[in-house]
C-alpha positions as MATLAB code, in Angstrom:
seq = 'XXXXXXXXXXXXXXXXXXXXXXXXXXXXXXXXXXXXXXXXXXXXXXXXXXXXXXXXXXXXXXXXXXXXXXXXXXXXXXXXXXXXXXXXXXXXXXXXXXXXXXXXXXXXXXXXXXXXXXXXXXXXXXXXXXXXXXXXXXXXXXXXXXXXXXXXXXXXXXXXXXXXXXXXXXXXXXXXXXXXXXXXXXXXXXXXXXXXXXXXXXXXXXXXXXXXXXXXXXXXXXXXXXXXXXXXXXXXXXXXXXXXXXXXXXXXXXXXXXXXXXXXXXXXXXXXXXXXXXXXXXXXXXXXXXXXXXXXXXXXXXXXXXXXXXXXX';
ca = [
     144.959  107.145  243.076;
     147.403  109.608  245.414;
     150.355  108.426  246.777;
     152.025  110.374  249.459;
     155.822  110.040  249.586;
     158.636  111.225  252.029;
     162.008  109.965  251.870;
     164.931  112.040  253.312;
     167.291  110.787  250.439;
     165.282  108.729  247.926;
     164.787  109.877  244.394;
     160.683  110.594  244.326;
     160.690  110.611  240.519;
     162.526  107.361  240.181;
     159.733  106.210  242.549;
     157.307  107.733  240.737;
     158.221  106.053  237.374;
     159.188  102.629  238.697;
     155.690  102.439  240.496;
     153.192  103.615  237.216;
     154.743  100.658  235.431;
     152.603   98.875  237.633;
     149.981  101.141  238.791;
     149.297  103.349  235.622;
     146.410  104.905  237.676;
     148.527  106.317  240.468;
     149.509  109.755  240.872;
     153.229  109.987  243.537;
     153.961  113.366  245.281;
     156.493  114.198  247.494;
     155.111  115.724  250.886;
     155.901  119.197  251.805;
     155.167  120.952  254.698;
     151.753  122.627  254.779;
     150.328  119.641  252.015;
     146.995  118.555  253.857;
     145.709  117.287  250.192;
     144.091  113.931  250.299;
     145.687  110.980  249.604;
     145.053  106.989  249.735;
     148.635  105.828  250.724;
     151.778  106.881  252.366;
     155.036  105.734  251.588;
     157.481  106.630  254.162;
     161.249  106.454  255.718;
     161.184  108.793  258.918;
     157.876  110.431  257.739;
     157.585  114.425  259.995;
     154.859  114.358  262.274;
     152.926  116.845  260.518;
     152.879  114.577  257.529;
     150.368  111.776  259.105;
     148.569  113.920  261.568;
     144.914  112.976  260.687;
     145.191  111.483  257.959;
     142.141  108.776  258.668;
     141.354  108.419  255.207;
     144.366  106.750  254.190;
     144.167  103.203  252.924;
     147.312  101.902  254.015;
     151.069  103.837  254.959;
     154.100  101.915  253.943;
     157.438  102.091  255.582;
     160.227  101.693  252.770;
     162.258   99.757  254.977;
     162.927   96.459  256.997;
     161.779   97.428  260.065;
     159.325   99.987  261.324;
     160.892  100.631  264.866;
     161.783  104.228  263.766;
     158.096  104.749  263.190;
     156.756  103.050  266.377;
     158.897  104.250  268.444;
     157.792  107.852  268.074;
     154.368  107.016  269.273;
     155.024  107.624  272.836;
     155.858  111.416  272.070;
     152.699  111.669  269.330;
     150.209  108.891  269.800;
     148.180  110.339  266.972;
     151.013  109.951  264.921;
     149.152  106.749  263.161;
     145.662  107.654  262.353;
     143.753  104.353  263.559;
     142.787  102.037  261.912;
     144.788  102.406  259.131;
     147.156   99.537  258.091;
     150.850  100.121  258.818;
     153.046   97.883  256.098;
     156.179   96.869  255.925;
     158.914   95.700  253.437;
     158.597   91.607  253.595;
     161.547   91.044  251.385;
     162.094   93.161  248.394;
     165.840   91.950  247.620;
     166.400   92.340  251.173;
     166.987   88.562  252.377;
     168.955   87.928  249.571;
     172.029   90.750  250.719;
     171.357   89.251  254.498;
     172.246   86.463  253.351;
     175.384   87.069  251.018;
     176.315   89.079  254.471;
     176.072   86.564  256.796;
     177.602   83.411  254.524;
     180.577   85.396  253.538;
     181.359   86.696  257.082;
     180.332   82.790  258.953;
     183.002   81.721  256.159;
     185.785   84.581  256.871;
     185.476   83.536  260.483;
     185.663   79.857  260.284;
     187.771   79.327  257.437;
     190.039   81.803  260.177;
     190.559   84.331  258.003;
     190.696   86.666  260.970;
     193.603   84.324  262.245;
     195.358   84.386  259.194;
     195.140   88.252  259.011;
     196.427   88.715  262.490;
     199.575   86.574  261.205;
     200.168   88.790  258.118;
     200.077   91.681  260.024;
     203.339   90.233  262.151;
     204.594   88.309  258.963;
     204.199   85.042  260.415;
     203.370   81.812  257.867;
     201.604   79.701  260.271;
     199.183   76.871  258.934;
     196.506   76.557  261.596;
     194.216   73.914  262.762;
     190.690   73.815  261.203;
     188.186   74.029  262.519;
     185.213   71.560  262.327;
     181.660   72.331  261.146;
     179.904   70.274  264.054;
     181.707   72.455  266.645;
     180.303   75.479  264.898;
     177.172   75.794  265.797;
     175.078   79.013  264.321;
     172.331   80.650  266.245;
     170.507   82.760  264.623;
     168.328   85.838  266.985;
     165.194   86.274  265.308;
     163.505   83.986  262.766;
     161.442   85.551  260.724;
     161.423   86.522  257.266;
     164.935   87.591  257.127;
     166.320   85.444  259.786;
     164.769   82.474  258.843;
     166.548   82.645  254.928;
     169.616   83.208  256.646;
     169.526   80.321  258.695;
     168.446   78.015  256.198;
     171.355   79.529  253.887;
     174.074   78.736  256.211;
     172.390   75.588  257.403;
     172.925   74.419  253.614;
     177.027   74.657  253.675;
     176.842   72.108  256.532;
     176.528   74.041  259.694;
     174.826   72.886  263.106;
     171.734   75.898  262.600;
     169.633   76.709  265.603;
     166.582   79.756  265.572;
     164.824   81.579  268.278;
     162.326   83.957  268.339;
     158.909   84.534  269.800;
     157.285   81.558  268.566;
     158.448   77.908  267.615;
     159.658   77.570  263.465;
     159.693   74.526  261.750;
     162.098   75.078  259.215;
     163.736   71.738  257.853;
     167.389   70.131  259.794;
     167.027   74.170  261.659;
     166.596   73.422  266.047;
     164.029   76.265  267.117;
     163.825   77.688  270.466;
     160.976   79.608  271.268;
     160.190   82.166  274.150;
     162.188   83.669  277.177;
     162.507   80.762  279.394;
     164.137   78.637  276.410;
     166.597   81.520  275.701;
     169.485   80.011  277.790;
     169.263   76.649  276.275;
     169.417   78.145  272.482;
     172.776   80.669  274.051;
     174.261   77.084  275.424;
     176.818   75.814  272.666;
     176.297   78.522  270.436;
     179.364   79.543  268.397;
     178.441   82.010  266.074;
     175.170   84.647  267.221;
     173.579   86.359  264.513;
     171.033   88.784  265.496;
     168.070   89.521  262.979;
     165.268   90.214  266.129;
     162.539   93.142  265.429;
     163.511   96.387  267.274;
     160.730   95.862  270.325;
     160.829   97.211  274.024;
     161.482   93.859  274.803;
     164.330   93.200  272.829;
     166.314   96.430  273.561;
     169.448   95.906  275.302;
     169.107   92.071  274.988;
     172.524   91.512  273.805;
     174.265   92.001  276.954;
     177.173   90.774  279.457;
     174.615   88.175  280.648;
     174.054   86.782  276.826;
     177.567   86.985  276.153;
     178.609   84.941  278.762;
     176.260   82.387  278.423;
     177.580   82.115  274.206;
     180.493   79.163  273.667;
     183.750   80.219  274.460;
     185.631   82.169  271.610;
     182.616   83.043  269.909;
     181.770   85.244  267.315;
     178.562   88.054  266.909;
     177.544   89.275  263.613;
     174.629   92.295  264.457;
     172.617   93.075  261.614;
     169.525   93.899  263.525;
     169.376   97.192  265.028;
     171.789   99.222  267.068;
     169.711   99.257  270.331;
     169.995   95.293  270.711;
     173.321   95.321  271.354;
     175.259   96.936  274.888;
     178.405   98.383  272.720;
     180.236   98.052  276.092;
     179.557   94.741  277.710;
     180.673   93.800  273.695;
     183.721   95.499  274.397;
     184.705   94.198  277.290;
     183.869   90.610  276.758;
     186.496   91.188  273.433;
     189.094   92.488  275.908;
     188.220   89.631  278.067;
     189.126   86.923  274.934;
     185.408   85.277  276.026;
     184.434   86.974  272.424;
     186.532   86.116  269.650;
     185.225   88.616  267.088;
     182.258   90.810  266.292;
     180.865   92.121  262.601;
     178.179   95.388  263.266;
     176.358   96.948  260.826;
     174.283   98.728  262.774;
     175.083  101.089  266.228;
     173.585  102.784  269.032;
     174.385  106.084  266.990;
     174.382  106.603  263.409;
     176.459  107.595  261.529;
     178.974  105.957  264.530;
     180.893  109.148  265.975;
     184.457  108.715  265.382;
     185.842  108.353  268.848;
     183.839  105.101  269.322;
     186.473  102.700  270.536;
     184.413  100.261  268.037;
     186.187  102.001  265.426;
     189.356  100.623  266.598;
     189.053   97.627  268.108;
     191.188   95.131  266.775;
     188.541   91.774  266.896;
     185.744   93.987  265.512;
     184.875   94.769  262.164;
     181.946   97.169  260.804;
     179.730   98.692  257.896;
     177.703  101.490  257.864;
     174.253  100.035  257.726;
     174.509   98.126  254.310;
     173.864   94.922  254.856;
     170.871   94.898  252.976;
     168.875   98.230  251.421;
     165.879   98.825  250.067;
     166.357   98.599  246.246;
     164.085  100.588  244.614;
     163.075   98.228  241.579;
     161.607   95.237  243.666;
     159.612   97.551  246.188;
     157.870   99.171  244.354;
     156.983   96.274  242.389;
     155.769   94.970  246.192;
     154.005   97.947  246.798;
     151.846   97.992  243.823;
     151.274   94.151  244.600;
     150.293   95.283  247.923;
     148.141   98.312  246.738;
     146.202   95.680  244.427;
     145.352   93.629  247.283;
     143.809   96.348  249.139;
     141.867   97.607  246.572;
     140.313   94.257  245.772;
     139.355   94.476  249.478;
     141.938   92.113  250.843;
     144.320   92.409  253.742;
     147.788   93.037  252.965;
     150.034   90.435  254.019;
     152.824   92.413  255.140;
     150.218   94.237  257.683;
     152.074   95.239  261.227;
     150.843   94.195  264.488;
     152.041   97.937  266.168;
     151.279   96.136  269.342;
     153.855   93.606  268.782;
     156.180   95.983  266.709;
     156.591   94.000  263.811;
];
């Protein structure tokens, strides 16, 4: 069995290793240009061009990753970037849904236990008890419920937190509201305290974190992105902070990355960032999902973590 790989900074040996202890049988090289040998999978984090270029005999191409936007979205320039009919897999969890969640508690937390309050007061050296504030008037609504977002609402929903979902289609995950679809958008926005966005990277979700959103949010409210860059306008953000309509915002992920250092995001006062950390692929657990997958398709199954590239995700 040959296993393409191409990751710009992933150790292909350690990859190589980790995945015969489950697949003795496979054979991982790293891609180079001009390597047209066959293969039966892909494995891939910003794969070149040249890479997948008619490569129709592949069995299935995984992206080592959450998403698979930076894949898709290249399609427009090369539409024979994907040889058809070959499966296009993604990540479903691989360690990842634990971090998002770690992420999100411990910044929900810093934010209502008013830790960003109480930081503001060191800074002038004022000891100030403040008021508390109450878990029913902090109401968490969570952008995108799938396999990510849906573990991270049900996390926070557990330390006693009004939870509310929305996404594409209606959830039923237990004491969690669900909105479902554009036209209930506004009513999932209305009373929201806290957004956390965890939507798939799709034309229609680009740009959907706007002034309009914004405005629509709870007054003083907080926005924790841990999606992808392009959901978010970095200005209408900025000025509804200025405006005091936003309270606070966490980012982990930007418009441009690495973020160039004269962003004014840098600086803002109410925001706080990473550099696209809140969860990472950890090497141990996907390739043990991999292999799992691999398995599957070579008993002749389908591969539950298959991509619907019409849908994006």
């Amino acid at each position: 069995m040959e296993i393409l790989f191409y990751h710009p900074t992933f150790d292909v040996a350690q990859w190589a290793a980790l995945l015969q202890r489950h697949l003795p049988q496979a054979r991982l090289r790293a891609w180079e240009p001009g390597d047209n040998a066959p293969a039966d999978y892909a494995l891939v984090w910003h794969p070149p061009y040249e890479m997948l270029r008619g490569r129709t005999h592949l069995k299935a191409i995984f992206v080592l990753g959450a998403g698979v936007d930076s894949l898709l979205s290249r399609l427009d320039a090369h539409p024979d970037l994907l040889p058809p009919d070959v499966p296009l897999c993604r990540m479903e969890d691989t360690g990842m849904a634990a971090q998002m969640q770690e992420y999100a508690v411990s910044q929900v937390l810093h934010w209502f236990r008013r830790f960003d309050d109480y930081a503001a007061l060191q800074r002038e050296a004022k000891w100030q008890p403040l008021e508390e504030y109450r878990h029913a008037d902090f109401t968490i609504g969570v952008l995108g419920a799938g396999v990510l977002g849906g573990q991270v609402a049900q996390s926070l929903h557990s330390w006693g937190f009004p939870v509310r979902c929305w996404s594409r289609s209606r959830k039923a995950y237990p004491g969690i509201e669900s909105f479902a679809g554009t036209h209930e958008l506004a009513a999932f926005l209305r009373g929201t305290r806290v957004l956390i966005n965890l939507l798939p990277n799709t034309p229609e979700t680009v740009g959907i974190i706007n002034g309009g959103l914004l405005a629509a949010l709870e007054d003083n409210a907080y926005v924790l992105n841990l999606a992808r860059g392009v959901h978010l306008v970095e200005e209408d953000l900025l000025a509804a902070l200025d405006s005091g309509k936003i309270k606070g915002a966490m980012l982990d992920v930007f418009h441009q990355e690495p973020l160039p250092a004269e962003s004014p995001l840098w600086r803002h006062p109410r925001v706080r960032l990473t550099p696209h950390v809140a969860a990472v692929t950890r090497p141990e657990e996907a390739a043990a999902f991999i292999a799992q997958s691999i398995s599957r398709i070579e008993r002749g199954e389908t591969p539950q973590n298959q991509v619907d590239v019409a849908r994006g995700y």
